PDB file of C-alpha atoms in Angstrom:
ATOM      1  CA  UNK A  30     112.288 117.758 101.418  1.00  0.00           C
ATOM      2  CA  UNK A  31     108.878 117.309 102.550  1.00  0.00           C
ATOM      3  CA  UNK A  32     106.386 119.676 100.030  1.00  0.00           C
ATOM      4  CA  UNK A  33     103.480 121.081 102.857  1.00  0.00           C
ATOM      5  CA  UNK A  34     100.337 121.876 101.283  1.00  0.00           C
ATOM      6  CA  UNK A  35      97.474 123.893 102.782  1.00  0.00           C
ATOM      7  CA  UNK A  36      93.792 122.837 101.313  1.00  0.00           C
ATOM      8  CA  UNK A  37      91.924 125.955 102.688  1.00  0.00           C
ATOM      9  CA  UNK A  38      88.985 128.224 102.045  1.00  0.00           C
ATOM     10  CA  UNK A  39      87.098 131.347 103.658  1.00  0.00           C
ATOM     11  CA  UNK A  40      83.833 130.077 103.866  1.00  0.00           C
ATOM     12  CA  UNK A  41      82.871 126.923 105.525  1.00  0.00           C
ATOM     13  CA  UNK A  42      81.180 123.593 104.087  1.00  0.00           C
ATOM     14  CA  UNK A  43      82.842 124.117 100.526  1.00  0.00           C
ATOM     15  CA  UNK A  44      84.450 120.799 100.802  1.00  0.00           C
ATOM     16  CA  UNK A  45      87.650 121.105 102.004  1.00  0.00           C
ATOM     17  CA  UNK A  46      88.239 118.075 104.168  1.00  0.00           C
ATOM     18  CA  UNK A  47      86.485 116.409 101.114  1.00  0.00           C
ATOM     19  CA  UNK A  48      89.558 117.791  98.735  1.00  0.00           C
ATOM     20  CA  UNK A  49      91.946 116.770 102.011  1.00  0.00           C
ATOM     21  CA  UNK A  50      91.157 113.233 102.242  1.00  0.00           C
ATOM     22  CA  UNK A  51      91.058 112.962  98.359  1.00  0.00           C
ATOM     23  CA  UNK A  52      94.535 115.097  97.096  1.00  0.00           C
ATOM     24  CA  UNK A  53      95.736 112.671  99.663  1.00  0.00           C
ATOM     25  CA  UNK A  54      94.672 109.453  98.498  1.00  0.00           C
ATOM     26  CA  UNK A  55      95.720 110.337  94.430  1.00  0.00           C
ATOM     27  CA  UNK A  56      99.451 111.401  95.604  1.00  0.00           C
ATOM     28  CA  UNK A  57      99.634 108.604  97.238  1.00  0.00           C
ATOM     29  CA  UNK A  58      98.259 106.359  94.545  1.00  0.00           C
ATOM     30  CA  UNK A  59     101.059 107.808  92.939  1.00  0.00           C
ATOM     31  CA  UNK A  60     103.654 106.516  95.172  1.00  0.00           C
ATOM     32  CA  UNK A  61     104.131 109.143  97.351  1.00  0.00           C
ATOM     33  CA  UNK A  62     104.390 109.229 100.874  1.00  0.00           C
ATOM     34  CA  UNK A  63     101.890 111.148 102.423  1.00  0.00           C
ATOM     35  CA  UNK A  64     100.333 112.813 105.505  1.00  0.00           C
ATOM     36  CA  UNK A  65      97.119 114.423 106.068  1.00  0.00           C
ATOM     37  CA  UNK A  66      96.830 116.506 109.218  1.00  0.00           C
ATOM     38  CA  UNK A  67      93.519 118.009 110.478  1.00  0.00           C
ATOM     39  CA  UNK A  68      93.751 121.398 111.774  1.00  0.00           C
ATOM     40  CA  UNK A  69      90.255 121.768 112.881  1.00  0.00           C
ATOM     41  CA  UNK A  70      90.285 121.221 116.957  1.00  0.00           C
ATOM     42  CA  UNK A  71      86.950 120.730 118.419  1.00  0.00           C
ATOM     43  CA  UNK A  72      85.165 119.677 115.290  1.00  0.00           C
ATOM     44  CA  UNK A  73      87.153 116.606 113.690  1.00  0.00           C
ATOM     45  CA  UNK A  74      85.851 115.072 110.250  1.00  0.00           C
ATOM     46  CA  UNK A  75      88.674 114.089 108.484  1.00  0.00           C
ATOM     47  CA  UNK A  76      89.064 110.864 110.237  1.00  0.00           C
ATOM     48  CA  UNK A  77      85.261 109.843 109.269  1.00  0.00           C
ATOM     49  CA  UNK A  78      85.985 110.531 105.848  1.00  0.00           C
ATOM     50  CA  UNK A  79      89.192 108.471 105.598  1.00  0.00           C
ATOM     51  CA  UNK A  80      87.052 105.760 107.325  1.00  0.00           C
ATOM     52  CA  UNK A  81      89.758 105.362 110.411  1.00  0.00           C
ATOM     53  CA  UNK A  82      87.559 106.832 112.977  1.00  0.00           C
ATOM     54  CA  UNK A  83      87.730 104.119 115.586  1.00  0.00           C
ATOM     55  CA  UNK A  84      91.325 103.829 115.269  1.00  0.00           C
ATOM     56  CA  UNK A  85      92.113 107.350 116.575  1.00  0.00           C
ATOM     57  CA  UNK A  86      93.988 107.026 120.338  1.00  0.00           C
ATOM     58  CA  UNK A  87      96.106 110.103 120.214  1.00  0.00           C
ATOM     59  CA  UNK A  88      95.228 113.422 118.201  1.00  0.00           C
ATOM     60  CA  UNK A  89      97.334 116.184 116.650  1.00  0.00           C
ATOM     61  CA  UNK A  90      96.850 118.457 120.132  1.00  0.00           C
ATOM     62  CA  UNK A  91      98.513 114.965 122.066  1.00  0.00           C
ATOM     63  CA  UNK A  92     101.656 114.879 119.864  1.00  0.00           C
ATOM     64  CA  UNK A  93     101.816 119.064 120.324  1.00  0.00           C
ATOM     65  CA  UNK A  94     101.752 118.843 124.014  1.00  0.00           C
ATOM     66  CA  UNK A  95     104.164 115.741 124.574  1.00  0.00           C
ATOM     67  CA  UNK A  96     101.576 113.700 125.095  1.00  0.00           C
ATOM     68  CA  UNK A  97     101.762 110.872 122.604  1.00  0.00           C
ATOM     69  CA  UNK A  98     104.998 110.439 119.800  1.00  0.00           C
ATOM     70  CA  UNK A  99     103.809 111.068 116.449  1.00  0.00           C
ATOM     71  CA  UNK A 100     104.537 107.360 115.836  1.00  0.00           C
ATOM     72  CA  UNK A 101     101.739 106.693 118.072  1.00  0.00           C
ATOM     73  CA  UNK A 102      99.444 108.806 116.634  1.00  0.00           C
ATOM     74  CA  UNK A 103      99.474 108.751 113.377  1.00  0.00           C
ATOM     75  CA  UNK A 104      97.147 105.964 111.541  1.00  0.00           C
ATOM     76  CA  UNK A 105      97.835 104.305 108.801  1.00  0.00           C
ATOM     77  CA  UNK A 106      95.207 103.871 105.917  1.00  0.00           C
ATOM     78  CA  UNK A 107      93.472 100.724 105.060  1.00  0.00           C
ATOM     79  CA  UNK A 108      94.362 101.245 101.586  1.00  0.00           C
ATOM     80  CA  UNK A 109      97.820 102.660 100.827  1.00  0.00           C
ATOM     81  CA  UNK A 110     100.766 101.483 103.245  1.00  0.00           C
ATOM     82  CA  UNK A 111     102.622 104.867 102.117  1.00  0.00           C
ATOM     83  CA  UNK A 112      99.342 107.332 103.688  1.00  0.00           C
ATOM     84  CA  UNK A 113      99.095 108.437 107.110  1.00  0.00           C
ATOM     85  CA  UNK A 114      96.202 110.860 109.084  1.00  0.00           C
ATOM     86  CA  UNK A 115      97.047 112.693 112.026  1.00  0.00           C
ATOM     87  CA  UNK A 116      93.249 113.679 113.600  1.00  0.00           C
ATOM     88  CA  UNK A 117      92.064 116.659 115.165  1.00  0.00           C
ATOM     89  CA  UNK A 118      90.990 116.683 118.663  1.00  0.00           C
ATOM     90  CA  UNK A 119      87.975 116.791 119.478  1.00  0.00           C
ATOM     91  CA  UNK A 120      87.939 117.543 123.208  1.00  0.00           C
ATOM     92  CA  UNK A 121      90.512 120.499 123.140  1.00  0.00           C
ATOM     93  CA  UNK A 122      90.238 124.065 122.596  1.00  0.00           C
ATOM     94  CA  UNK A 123      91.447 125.469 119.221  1.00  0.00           C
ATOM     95  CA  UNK A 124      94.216 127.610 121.293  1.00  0.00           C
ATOM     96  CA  UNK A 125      95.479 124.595 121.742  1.00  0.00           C
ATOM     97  CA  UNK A 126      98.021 124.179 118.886  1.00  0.00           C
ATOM     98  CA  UNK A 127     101.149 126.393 118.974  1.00  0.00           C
ATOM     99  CA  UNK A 128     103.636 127.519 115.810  1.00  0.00           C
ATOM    100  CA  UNK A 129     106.328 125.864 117.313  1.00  0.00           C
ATOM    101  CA  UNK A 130     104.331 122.621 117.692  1.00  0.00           C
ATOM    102  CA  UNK A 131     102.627 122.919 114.635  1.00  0.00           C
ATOM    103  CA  UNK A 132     106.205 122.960 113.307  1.00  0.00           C
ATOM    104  CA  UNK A 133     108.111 120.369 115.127  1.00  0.00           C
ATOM    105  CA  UNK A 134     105.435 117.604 114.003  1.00  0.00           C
ATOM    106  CA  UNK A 135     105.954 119.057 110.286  1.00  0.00           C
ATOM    107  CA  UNK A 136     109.626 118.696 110.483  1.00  0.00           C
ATOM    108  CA  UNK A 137     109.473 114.908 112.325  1.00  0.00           C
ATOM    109  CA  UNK A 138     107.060 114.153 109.462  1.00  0.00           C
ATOM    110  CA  UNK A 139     109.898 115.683 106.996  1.00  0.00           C
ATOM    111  CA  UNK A 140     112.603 113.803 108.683  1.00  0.00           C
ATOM    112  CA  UNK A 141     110.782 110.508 108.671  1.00  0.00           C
ATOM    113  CA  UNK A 142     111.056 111.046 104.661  1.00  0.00           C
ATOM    114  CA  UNK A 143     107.475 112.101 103.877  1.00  0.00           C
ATOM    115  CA  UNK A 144     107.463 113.767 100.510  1.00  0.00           C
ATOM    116  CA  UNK A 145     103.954 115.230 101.057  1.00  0.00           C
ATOM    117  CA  UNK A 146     102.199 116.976 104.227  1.00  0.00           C
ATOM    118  CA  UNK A 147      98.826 117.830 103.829  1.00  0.00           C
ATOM    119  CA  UNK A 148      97.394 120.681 106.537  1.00  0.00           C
ATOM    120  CA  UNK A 149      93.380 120.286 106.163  1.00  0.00           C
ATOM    121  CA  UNK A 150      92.385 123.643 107.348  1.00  0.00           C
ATOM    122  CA  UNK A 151      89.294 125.191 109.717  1.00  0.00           C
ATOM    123  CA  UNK A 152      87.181 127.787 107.735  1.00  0.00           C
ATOM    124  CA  UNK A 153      87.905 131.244 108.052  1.00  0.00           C
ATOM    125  CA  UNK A 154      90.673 133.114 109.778  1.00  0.00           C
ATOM    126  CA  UNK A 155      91.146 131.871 113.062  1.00  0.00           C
ATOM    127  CA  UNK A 156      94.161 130.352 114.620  1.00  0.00           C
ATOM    128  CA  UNK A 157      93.925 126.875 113.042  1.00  0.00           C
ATOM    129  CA  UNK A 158      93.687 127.956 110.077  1.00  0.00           C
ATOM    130  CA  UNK A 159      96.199 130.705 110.328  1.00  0.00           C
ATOM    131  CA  UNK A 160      98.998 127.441 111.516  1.00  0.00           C
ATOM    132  CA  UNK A 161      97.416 125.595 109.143  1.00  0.00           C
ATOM    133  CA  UNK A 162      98.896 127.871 106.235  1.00  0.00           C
ATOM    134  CA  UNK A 163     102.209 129.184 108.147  1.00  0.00           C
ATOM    135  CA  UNK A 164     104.534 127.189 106.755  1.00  0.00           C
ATOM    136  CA  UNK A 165     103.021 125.629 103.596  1.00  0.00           C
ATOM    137  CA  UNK A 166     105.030 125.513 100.303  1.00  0.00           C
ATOM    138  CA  UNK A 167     101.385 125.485  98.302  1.00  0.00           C
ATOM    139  CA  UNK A 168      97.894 126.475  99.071  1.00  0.00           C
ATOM    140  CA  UNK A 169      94.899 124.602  97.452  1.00  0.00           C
ATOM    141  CA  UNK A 170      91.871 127.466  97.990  1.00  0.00           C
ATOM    142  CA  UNK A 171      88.353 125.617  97.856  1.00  0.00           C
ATOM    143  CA  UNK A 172      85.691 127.697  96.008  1.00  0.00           C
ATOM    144  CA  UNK A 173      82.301 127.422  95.132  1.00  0.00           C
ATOM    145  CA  UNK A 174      81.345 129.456  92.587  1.00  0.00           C
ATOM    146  CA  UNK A 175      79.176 131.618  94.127  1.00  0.00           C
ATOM    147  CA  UNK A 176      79.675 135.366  95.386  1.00  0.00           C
ATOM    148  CA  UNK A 177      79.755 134.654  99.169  1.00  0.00           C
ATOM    149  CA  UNK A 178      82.414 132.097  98.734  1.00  0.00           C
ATOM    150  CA  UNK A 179      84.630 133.713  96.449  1.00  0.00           C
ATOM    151  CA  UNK A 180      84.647 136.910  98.211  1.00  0.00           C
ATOM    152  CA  UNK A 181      85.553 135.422 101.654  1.00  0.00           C
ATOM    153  CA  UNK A 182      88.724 132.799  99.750  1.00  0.00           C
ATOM    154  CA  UNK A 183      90.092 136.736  98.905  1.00  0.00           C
ATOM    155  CA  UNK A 184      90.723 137.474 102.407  1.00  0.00           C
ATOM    156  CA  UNK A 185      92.369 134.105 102.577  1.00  0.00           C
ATOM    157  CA  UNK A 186      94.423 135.281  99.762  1.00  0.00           C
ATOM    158  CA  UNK A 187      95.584 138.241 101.263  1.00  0.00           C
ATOM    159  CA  UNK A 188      96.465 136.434 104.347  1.00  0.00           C
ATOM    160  CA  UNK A 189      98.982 133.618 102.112  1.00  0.00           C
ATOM    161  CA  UNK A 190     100.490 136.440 100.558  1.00  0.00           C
ATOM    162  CA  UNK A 191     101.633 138.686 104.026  1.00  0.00           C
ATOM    163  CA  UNK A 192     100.802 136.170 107.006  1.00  0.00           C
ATOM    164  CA  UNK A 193     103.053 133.637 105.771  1.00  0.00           C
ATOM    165  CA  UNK A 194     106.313 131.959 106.327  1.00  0.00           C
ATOM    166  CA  UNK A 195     107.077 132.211 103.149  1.00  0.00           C
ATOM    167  CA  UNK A 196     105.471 135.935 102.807  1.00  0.00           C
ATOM    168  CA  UNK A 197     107.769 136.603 106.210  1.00  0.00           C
ATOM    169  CA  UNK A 198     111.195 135.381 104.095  1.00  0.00           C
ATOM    170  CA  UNK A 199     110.290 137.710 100.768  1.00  0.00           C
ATOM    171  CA  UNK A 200     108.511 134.597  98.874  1.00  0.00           C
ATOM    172  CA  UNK A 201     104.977 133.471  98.510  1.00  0.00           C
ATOM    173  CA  UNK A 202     103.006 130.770  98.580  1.00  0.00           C
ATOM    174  CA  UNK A 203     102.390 128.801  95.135  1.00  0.00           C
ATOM    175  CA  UNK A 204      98.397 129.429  95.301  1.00  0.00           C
ATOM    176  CA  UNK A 205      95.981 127.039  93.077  1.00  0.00           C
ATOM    177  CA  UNK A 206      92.387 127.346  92.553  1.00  0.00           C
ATOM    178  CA  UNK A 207      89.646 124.052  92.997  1.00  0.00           C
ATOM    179  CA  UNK A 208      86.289 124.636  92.387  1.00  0.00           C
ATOM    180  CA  UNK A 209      84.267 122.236  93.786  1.00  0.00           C
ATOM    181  CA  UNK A 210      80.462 121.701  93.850  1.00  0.00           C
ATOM    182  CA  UNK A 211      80.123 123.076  89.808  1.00  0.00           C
ATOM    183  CA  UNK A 212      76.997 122.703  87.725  1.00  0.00           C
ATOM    184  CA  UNK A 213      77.991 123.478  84.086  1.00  0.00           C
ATOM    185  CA  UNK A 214      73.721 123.781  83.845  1.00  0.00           C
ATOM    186  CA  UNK A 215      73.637 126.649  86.387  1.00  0.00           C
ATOM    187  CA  UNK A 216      76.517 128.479  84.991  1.00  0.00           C
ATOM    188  CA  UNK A 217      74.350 128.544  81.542  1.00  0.00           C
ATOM    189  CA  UNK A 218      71.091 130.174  83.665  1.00  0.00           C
ATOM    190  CA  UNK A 219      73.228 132.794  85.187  1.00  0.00           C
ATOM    191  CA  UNK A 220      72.590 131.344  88.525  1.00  0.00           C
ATOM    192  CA  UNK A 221      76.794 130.407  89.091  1.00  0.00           C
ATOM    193  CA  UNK A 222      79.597 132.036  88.474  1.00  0.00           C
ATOM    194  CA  UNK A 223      81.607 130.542  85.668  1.00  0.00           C
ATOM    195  CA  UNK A 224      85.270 129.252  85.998  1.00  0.00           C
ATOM    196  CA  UNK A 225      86.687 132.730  84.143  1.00  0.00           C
ATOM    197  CA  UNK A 226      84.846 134.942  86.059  1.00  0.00           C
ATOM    198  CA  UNK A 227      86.158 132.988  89.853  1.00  0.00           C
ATOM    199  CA  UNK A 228      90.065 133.041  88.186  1.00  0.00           C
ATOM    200  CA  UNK A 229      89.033 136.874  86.974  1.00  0.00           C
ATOM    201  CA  UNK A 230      88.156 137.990  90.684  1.00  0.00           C
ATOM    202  CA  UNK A 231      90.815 135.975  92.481  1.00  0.00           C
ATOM    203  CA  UNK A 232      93.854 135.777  90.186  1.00  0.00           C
ATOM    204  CA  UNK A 233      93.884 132.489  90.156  1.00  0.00           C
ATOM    205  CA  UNK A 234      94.534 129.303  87.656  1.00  0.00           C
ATOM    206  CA  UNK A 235      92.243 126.407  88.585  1.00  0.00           C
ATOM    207  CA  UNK A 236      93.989 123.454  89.445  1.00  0.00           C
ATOM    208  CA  UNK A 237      90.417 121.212  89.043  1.00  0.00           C
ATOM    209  CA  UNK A 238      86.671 121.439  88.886  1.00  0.00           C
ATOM    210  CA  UNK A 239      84.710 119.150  90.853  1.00  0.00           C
ATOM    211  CA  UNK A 240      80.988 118.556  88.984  1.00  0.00           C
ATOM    212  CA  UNK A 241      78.443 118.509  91.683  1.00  0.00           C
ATOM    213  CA  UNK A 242      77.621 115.403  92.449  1.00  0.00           C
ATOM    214  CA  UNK A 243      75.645 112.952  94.497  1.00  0.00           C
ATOM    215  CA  UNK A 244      78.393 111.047  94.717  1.00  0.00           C
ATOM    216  CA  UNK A 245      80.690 113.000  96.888  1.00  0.00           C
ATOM    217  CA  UNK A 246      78.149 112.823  99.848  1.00  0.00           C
ATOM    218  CA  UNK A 247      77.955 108.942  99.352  1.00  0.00           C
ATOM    219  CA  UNK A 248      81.733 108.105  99.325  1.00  0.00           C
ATOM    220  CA  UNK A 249      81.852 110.526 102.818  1.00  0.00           C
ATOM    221  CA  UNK A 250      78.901 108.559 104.665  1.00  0.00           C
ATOM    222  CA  UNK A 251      80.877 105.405 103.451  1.00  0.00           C
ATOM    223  CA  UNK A 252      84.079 106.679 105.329  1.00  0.00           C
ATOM    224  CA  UNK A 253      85.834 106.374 101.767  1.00  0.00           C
ATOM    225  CA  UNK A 254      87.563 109.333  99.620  1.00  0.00           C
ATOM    226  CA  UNK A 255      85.553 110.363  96.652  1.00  0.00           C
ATOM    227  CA  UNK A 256      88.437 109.753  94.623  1.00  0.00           C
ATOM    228  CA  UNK A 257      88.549 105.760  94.816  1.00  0.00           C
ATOM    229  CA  UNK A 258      84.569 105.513  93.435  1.00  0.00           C
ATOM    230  CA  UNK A 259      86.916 105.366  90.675  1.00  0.00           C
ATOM    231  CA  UNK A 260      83.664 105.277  88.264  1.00  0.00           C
ATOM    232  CA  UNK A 261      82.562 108.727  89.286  1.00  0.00           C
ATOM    233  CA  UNK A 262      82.803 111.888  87.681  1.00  0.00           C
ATOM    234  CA  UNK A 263      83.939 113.648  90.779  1.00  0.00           C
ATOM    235  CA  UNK A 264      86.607 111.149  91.329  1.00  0.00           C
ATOM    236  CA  UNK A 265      87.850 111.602  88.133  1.00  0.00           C
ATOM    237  CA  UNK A 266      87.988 115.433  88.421  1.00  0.00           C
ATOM    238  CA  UNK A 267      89.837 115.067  91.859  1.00  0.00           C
ATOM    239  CA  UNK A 268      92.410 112.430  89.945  1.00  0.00           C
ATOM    240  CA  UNK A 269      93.329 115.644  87.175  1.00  0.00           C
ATOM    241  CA  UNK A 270      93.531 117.903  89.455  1.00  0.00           C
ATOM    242  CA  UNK A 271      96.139 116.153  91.308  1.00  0.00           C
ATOM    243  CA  UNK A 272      97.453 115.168  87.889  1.00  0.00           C
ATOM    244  CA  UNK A 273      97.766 119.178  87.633  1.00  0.00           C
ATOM    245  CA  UNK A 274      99.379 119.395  91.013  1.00  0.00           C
ATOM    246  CA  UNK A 275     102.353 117.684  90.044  1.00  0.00           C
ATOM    247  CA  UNK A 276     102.500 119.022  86.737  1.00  0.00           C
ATOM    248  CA  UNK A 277     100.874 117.014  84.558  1.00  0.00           C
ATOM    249  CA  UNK A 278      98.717 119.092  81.206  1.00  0.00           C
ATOM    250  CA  UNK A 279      95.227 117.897  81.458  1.00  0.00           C
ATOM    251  CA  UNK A 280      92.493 118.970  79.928  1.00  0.00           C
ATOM    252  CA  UNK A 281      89.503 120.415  81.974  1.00  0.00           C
ATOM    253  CA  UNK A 282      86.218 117.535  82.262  1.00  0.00           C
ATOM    254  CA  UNK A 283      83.199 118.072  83.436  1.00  0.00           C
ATOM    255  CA  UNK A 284      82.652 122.056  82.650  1.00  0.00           C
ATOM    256  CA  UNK A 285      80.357 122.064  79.922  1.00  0.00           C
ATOM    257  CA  UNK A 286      76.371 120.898  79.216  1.00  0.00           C
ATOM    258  CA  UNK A 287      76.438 117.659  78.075  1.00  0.00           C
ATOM    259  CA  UNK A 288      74.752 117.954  74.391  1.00  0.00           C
ATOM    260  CA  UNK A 289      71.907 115.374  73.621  1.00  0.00           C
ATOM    261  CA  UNK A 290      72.404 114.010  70.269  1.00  0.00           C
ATOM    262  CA  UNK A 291      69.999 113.205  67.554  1.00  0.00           C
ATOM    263  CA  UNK A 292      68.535 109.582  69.029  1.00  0.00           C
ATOM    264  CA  UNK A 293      68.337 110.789  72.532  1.00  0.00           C
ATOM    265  CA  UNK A 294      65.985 113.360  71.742  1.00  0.00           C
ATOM    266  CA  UNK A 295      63.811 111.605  69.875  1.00  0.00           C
ATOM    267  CA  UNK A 296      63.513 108.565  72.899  1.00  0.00           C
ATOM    268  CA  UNK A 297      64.023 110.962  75.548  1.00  0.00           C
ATOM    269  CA  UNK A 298      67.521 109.351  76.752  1.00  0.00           C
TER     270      UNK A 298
END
């Protein structure tokens, strides 16, 4: 059975299709056979990110509508034989998906022996993003730890928990916690919210913390996941948090003021 996961978030711009395109790439580093959908019709940025832009002929909305097969849309990556992105289109409207297109392409990908499905979600609470999370197993909620983004991932919250399939059949969604764009300095001045106070208002473990990081913007203009600049810090955060994801005990990098020692000081290293 296929497991679907949902990266989502209230707020826009918190790095979501960042977290999509790089949760992908470490599960399927790992072996696993993986799809990455984009959700977001009219917009379209995961395939930029994966680097596969030019390659797109048919979209998520053609596969929907009868269009194109899903054979013939889906792209596979440069880099791993066993990953595959589905883009958004670009040209559509986003009434344009339908529940019971959304889920015949996630049960084709399930009978075509995918062990991961990853639904890359719009921002906010719109229909997208509401298909987007429907019938997901897990949720990944994006956060950056600041007020206005916390408070809007609650109302996503509340919507996995009732608005659900899962919610809809007496379960719930397995929910997980990333925080992305996190500056251990800024947490120290008061001027972010720290990891325990984020998991304190939402109820929520963190899965990962992603430093911020000059890096993340590079890999995205280069059309390659974060997680491959394999020397990065941000790349290693992504890599234990999907560590996490399947289960793995890590321990949390990247969360506290790096300490000058004695030396350093003294030659201003």
């Amino acid at each position: 059975m296929a497991e679907i996961i949902v990266v989502t978030s209230g707020k826009g711009g918190v790095g979501k299709t960042t977290s999509s395109a790089s949760i992908a790439c470490g599960l399927a580093r790992r072996g696993h056979k993986v799809a990455v959908i984009d959700f977001d019709v009219g917009l379209r940025n995961l395939d930029l990110i994966m680097g596969c832009e030019r390659r797109v002929v048919y979209d998520f909305v053609n596969v929907v509508n009868g269009e194109a097969s899903l054979k013939q849309a889906l792209i596979k990556d440069k880099r791993f034989d066993n990953l595959f992105v589905l883009a958004a289109s670009q040209t559509r409207d986003k009434d344009a998906l339908t529940r019971e297109g959304v889920e015949k392409v996630l049960k084709d990908l399930a009978d075509d022996g995918f062990d991961y499905i990853l639904c890359d979600s719009p921002a906010g609470i719109e229909k997208g993003a509401f298909l987007a999370m429907y019938f997901a197993d897990q949720a990944v909620v994006v956060v950056n730890p600041e007020v206005s983004s916390v408070r809007d991932s609650d109302r996503i919250l509340g919507l996995l928990s009732s608005k659900t399939r899962k919610a809809e059949e007496g379960g719930r969604v397995k929910e997980h916690l990333l925080l992305t764009r996190y500056s251990p300095k800024r947490v120290e001045t008061g001027e972010m919210l720290s990891i325990a106070d984020v998991e304190e208002i939402l109820g929520l473990k963190t899965i990962g913390v992603i430093p911020e990081s000059g890096d993340v913007l590079n890999a995205s203009n280069k059309g390659e996941p974060v997680i491959l600049e394999t020397t990065s810090d941000a790349a290693q955060a992504y890599d234990d948090a999907v560590g996490r994801l399947l289960g793995d005990n890590r321990p949390m990098r990247f969360v506290t003021v790096e300490k000058k020692g004695f030396l350093s000081k003294i030659f201003g290293g």
